[in-house]
Tab-separated table of C-alpha atoms in Angstrom:
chain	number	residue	atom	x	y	z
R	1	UNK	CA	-45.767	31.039	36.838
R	2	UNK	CA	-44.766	27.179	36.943
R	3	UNK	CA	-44.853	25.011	40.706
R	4	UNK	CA	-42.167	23.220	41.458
R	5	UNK	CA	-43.659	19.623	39.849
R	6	UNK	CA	-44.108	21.843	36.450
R	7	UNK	CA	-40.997	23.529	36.766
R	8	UNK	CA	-39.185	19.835	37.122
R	9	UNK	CA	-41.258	18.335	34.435
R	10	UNK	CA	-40.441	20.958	31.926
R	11	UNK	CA	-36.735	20.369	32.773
R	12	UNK	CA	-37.010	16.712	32.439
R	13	UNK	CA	-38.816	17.205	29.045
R	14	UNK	CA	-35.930	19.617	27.835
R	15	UNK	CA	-33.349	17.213	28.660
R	16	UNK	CA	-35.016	14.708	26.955
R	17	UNK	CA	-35.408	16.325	23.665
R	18	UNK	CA	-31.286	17.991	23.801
R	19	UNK	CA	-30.471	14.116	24.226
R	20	UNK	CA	-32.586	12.935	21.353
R	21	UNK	CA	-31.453	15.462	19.209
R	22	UNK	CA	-27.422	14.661	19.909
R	23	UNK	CA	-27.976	10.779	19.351
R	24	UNK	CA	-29.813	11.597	15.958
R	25	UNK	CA	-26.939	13.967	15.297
R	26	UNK	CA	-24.370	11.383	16.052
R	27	UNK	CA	-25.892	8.854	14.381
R	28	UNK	CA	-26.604	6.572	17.260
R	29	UNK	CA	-30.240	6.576	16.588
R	30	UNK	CA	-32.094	3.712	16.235
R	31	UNK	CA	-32.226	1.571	13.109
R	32	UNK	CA	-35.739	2.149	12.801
R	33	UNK	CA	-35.476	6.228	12.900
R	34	UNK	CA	-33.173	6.438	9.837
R	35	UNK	CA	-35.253	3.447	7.676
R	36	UNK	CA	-37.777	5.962	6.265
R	37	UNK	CA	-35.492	7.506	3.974
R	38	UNK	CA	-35.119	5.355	0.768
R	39	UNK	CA	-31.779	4.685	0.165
R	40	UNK	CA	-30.121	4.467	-3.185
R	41	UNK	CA	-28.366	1.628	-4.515
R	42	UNK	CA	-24.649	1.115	-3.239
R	43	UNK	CA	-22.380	2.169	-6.018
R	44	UNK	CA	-19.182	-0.510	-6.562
R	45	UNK	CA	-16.306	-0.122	-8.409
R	46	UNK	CA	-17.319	-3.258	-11.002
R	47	UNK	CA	-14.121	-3.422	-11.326
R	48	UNK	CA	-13.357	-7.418	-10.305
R	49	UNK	CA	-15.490	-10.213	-10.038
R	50	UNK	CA	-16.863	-11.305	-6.288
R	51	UNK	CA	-15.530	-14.318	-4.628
R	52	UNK	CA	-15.409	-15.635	-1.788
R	53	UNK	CA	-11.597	-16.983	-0.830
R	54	UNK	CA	-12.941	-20.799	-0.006
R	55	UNK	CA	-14.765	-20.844	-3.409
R	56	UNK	CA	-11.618	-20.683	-5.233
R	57	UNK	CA	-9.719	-23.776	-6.883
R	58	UNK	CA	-5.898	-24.411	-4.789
R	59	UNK	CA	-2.767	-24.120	-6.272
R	60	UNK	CA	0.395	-23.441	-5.220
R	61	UNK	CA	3.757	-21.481	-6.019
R	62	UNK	CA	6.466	-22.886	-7.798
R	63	UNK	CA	8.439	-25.622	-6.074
R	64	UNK	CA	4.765	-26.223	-4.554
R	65	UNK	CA	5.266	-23.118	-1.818
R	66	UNK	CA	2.803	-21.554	-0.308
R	67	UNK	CA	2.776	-18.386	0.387
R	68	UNK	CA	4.354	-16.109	-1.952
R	69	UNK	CA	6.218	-12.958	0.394
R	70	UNK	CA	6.908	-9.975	-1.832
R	71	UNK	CA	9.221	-6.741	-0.698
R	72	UNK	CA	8.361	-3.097	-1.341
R	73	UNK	CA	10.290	0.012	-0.450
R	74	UNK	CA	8.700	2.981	-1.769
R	75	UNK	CA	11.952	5.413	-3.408
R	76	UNK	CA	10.217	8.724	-3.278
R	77	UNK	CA	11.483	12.134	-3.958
R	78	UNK	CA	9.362	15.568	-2.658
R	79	UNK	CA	9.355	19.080	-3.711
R	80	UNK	CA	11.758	21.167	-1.186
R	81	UNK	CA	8.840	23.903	-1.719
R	82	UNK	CA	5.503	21.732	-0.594
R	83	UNK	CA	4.614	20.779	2.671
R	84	UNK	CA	2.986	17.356	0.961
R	85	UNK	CA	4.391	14.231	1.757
R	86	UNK	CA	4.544	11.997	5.421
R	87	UNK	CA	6.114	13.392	8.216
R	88	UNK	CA	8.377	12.996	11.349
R	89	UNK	CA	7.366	16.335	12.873
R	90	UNK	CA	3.406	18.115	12.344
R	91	UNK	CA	3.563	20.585	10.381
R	92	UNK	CA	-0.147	22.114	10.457
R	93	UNK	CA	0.561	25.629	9.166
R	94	UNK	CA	1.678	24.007	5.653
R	95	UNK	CA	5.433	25.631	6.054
R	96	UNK	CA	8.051	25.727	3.262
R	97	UNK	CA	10.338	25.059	3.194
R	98	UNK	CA	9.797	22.000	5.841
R	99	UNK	CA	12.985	21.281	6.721
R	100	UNK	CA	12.537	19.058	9.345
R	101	UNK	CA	10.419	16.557	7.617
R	102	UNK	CA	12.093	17.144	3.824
R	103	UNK	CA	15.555	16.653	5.401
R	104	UNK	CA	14.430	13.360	7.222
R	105	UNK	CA	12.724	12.075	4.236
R	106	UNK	CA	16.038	13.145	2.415
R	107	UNK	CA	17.412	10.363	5.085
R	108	UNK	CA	15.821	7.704	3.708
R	109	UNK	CA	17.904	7.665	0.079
R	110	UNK	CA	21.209	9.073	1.397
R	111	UNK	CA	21.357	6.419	4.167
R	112	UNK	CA	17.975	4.226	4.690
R	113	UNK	CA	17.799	2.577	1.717
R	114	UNK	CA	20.841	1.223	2.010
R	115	UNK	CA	20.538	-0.377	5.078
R	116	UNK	CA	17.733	-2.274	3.149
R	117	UNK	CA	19.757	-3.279	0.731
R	118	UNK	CA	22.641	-4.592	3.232
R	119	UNK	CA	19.917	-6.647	4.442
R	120	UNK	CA	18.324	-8.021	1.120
R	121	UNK	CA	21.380	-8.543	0.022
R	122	UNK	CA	22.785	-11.039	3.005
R	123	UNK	CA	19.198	-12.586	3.369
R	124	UNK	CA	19.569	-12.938	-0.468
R	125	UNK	CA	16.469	-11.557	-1.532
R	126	UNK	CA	14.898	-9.088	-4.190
R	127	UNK	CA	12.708	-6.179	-3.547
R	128	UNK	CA	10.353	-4.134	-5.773
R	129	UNK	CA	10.721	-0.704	-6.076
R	130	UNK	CA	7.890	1.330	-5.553
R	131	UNK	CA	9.895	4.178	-7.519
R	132	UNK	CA	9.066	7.984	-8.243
R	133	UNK	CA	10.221	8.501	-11.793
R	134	UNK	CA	12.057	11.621	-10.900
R	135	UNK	CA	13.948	9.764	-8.605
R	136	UNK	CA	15.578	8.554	-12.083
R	137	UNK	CA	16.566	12.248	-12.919
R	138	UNK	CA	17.957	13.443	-9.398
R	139	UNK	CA	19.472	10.059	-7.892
R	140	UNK	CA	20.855	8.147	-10.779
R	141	UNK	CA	23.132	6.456	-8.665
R	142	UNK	CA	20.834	5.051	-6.586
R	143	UNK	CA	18.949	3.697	-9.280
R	144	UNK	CA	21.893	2.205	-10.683
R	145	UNK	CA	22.978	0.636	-7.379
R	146	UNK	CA	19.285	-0.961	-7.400
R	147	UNK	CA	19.513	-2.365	-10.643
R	148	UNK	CA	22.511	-3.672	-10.290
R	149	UNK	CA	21.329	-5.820	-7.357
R	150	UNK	CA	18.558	-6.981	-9.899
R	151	UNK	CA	15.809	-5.113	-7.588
R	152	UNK	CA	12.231	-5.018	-9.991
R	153	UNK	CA	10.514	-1.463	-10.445
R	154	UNK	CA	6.941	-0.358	-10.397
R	155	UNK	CA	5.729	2.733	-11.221
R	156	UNK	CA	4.908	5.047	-8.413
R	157	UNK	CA	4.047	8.801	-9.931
R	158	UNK	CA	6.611	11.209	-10.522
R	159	UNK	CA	7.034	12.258	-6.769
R	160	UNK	CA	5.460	12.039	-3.780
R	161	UNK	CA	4.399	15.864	-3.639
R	162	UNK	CA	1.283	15.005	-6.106
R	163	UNK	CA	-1.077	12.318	-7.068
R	164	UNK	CA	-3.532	11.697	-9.933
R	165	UNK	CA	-6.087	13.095	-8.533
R	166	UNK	CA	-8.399	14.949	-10.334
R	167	UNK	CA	-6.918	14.903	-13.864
R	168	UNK	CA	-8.587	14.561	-17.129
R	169	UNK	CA	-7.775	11.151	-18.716
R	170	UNK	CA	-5.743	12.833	-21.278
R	171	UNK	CA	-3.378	14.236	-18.705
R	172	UNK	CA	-3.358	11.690	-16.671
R	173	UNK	CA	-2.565	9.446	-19.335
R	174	UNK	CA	0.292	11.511	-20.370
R	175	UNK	CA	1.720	11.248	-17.062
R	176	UNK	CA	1.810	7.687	-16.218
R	177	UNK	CA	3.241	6.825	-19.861
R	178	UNK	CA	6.139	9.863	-19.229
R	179	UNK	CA	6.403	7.773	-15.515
R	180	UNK	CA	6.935	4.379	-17.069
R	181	UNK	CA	9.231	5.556	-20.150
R	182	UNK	CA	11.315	7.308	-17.574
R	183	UNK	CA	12.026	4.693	-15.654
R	184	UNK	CA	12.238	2.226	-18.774
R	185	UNK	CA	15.179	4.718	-19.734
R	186	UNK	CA	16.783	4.615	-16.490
R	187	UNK	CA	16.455	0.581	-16.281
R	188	UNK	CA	16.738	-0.589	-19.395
R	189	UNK	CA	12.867	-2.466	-18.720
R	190	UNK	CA	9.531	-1.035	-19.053
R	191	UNK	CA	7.955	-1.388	-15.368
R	192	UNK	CA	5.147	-3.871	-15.192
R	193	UNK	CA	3.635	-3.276	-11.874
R	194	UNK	CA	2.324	0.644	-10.552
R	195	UNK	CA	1.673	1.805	-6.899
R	196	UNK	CA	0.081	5.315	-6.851
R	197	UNK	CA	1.549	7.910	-4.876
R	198	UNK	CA	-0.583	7.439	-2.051
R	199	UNK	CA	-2.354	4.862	-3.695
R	200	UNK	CA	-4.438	7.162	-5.131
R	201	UNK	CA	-6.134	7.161	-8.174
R	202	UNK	CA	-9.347	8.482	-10.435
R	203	UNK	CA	-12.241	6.378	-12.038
R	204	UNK	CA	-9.820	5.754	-15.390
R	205	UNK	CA	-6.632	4.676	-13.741
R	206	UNK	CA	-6.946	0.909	-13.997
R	207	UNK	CA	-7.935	0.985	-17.659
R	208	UNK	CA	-5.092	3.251	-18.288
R	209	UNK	CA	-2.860	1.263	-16.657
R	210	UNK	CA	-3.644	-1.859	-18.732
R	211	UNK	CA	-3.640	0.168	-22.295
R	212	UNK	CA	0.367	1.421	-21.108
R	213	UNK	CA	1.178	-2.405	-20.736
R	214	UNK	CA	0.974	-2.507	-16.836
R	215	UNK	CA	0.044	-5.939	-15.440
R	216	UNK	CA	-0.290	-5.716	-11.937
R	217	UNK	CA	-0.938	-2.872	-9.061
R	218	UNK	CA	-0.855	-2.915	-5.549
R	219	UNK	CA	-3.746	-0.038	-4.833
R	220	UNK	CA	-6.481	-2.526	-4.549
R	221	UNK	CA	-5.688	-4.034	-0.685
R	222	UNK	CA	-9.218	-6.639	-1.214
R	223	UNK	CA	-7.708	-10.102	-0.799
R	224	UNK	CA	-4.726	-12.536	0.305
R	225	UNK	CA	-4.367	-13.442	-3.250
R	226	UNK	CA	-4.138	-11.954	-6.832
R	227	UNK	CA	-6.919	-11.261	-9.001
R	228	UNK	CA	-7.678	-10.061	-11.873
R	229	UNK	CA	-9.223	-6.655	-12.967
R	230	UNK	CA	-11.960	-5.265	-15.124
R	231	UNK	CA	-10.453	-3.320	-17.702
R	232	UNK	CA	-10.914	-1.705	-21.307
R	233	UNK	CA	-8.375	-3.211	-23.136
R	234	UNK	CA	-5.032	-5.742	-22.020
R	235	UNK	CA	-4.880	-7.882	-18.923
R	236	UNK	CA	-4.241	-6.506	-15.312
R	237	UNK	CA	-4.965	-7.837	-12.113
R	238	UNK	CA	-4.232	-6.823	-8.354
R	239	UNK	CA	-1.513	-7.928	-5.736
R	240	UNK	CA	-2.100	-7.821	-2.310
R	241	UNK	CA	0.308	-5.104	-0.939
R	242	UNK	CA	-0.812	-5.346	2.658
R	243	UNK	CA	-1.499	-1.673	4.479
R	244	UNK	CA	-1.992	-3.239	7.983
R	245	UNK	CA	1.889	-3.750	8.218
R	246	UNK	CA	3.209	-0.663	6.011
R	247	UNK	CA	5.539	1.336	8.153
R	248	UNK	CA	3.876	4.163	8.020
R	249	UNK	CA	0.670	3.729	10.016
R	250	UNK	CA	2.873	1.459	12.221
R	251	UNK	CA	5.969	3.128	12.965
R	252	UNK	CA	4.467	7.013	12.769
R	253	UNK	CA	0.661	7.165	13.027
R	254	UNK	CA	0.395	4.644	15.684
R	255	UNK	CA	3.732	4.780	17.195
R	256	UNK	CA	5.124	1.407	17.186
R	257	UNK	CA	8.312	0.123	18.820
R	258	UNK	CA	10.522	-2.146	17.152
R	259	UNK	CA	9.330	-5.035	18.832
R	260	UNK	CA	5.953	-3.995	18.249
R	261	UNK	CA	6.403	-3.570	14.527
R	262	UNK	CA	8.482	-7.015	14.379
R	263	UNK	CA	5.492	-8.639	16.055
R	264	UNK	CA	2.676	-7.332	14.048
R	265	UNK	CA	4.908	-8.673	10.671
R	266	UNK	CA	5.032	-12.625	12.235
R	267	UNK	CA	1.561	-12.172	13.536
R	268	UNK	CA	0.557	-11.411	9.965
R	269	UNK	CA	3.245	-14.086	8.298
R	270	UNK	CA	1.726	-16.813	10.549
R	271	UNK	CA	-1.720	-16.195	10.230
R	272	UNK	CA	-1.345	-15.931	6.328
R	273	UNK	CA	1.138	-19.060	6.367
R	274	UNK	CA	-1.785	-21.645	8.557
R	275	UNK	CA	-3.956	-20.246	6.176
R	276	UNK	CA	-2.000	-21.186	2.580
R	277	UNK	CA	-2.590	-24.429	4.042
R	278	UNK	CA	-5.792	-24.596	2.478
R	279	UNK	CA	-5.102	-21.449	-0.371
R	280	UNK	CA	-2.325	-20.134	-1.450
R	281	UNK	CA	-1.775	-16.457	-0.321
R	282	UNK	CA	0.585	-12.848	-0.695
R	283	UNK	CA	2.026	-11.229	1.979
R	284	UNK	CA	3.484	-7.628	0.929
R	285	UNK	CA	6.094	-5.879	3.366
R	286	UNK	CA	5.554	-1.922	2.386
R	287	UNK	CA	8.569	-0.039	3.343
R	288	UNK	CA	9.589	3.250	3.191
R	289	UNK	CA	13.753	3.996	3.850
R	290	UNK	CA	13.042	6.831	6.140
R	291	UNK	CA	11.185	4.392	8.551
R	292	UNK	CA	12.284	1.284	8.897
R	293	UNK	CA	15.520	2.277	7.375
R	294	UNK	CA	16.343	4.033	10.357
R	295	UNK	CA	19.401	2.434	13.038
R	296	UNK	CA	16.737	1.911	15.820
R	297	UNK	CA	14.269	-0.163	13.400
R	298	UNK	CA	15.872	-1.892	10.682
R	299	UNK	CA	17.134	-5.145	12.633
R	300	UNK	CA	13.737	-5.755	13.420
R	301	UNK	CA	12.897	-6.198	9.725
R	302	UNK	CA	16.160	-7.769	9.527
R	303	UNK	CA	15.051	-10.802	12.251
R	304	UNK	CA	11.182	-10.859	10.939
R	305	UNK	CA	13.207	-11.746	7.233
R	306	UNK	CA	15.288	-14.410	8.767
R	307	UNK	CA	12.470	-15.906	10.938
R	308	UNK	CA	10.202	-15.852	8.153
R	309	UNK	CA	12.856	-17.361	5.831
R	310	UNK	CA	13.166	-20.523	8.157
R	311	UNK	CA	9.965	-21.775	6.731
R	312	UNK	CA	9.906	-24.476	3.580
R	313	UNK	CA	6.281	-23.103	2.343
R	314	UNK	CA	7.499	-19.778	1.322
R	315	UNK	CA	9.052	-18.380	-1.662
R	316	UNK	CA	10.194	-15.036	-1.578
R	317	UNK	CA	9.822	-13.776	-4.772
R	318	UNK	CA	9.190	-9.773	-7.074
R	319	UNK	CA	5.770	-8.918	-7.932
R	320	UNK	CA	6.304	-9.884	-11.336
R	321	UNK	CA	6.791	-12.924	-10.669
R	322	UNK	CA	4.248	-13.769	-8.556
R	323	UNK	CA	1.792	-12.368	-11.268
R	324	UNK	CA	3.630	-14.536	-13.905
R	325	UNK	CA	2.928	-17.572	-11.571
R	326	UNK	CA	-0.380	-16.659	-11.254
R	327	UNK	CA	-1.050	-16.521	-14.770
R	328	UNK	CA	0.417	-19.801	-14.824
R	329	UNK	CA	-2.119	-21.201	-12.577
R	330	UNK	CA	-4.815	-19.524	-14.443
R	331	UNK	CA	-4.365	-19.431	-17.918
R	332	UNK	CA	-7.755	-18.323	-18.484
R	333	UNK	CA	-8.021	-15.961	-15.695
C-alpha cells in the first residue's frame, strides 16, 4: 500500500507523462524530439523558376502604369441534383435537391450579374469571365449580353458541381478541349486564359492547358506579378488572381460586412499600388454574382472601383491583355 508522499509522487509522475504524451500528439513538442526521424526531400511542383520579386528587372504597363487591376466574376452553373458547390445555408447531410443554396446561387445569373455589369459598364471597364461552359448551353442570353459588352472569357470547367480531379489525362484532356470549343462556339473566340472550378487541378493540367492553346491561368496565387510556367509544349504563364480578397472567404466564410469587404479591397489596392513603385504588380478582384452581386454589397465594389480608378498609375485592363503586355516586356520570357 502507497503513503501519502508515494501516493502524490505517483500522481505527479502520471500527470507528467498524460501531458507529454498530448504535446507530442499535438505536435507542440520540441524541435529536438521530432529531429531523429530523417526526413525526405520536399517535393515542388518544378513547375516555374524561383525568384525573388526585388531580383527582377522593372517595367511598366502601357502608358507607363503601374499596376495592372484585372476583374473576374466567376459565371457558374450547378447540378439541381448535387449538394456541391458554395453555400448561403450548411447543408451537412448532403441534401438534394438543395434548394436553398441552388436557388440563391440561381440569384447570381438571373439578377447579380447584372448589377456587375451596370457597374462595369458606368465605371467603363471590362471584366473576365471566369465561365462554366455549360453556362453557354443553358443561359445563352447571358452570354450574349456579356459579349456584347466586349467582356473576355476564360475557361472555368463545365460547372461548378465537378472538378478535374482525379482523371486520367486522356479524359481530362477531352474535357478541357470540349470546355474551350464550347465556349469558342458561343463567343465566336477560343478562350485564352482557364480558372479551374475550384482552382483545382491534377499533376497534367498545366501542360494540357498549354498543348489546347491556353496562355495564362489564374490557379497559381505565388506572386504580385505574372510568370511564366514549366510546360511540355507552347507557352503559358500565371496571373495573379488574388484569393485574400475573393468574395467568398470574405463575404461567407469569414462573414464580412460591406465596409469590411470595401476595406480589405483598398487595403490590398494601396499596398500593391506603394509597392509598383519599385515593380510593377496585378491585383485580381474574384467575384462571384451571388455575393457581391447582392443589393446589400454591390455599392461597395461599386465605390472601391471608383476610388481605385482616381489613381494615374493604374490601368484597368482583361487578363489577356495584361499577359500580352507582359510578353511585351519579356520577349524572351
Amino acid at each position: 500500500m502507497r503513503t501519502g508522499n508515494e501516493r502524490r509522487d505517483f500522481i505527479k509522475q502520471g500527470l507528467f507523462l498524460a501531458g507529454a504524451a498530448g504535446v507530442l500528439a499535438s505536435g507542440l513538442a520540441p524541435i529536438a524530439a521530432r529531429a531523429q526521424v530523417v526526413s525526405k526531400p520536399v517535393r515542388r511542383p518544378d513547375r516555374y523558376e524561383d525568384s525573388f520579386i526585388f531580383e527582377r528587372k522593372p517595367y511598366t504597363w502601357p502608358g507607363n502604369k503601374t499596376l495592372a487591376i484585372w476583374i473576374a466574376p466567376n459565371v457558374e452553373v450547378w447540378n439541381y441534383d448535387s449538394p456541391v458547390g458554395v453555400g448561403v445555408s450548411p447543408n451537412s447531410g448532403n441534401i438534394v435537391p438543395d434548394v436553398i443554396n441552388y436557388g440563391w446561387r440561381e440569384y447570381g445569373l438571373r439578377v447579380g450579374l447584372w448589377r456587375f455589369a451596370d457597374v462595369f459598364d458606368a465605371a467603363g471597364v471590362k471584366a473576365t469571365v471566369a465561365l462554366n461552359s455549360l453556362v453557354c448551353e443553358h443561359y445563352p442570353k447571358a452570354v450574349d449580353e456579356m459579349k456584347k459588352r466586349g467582356w473576355e472569357f476564360m475557361g472555368h470547367g463545365t460547372t461548378n458541381s465537378e472538378s478535374l480531379a482525379g482523371l486520367n489525362p486522356e479524359r481530362e484532356r477531352e474535357v478541357i478541349r470540349s470546355v474551350l470549343n464550347t465556349i469558342e462556339q458561343a463567343t465566336g473566340r477560343k478562350p485564352r486564359g482557364w480558372l479551374g472550378s475550384g482552382l483545382v487541378e491534377t499533376y497534367n493540367t498545366l501542360d494540357i492547358l498549354a498543348g489546347e492553346g491556353v496562355i495564362y491561368c489564374g490557379d497559381w496565387n505565388t506572386d504580385d506579378q505574372p510568370y511564366p510556367m514549366k510546360v511540355k509544349t507552347g507557352k503559358l504563364f500565371s496571373i495573379p488572381y488574388c484569393m485574400e480578397i475573393n468574395d467568398i472567404p470574405l463575404f461567407i466564410r469569414k462573414g464580412y460586412t460591406g465596409e469590411q469587404y470595401y476595406r480589405s479591397v483598398i487595403d490590398q489596392f494601396e499596398t500593391l499600388l506603394a509597392d509598383s513603385k519599385k515593380q510593377p504588380r496585378v491585383m485580381g478582384i474574384p467575384l462571384h454574382p451571388m455575393i457581391t452581386g447582392q443589393p446589400l454589397r454591390i455599392k461597395y465594389l461599386q465605390r472601391a472601383i471608383a476610388e481605385m480608378q482616381k489613381n494615374d498609375a493604374v490601368w484597368f485592363a482583361t487578363g489577356g491583355e495584361i499577359i500580352d503586355a507582359y510578353q511585351r516586356a519579356h520577349p524572351t520570357g
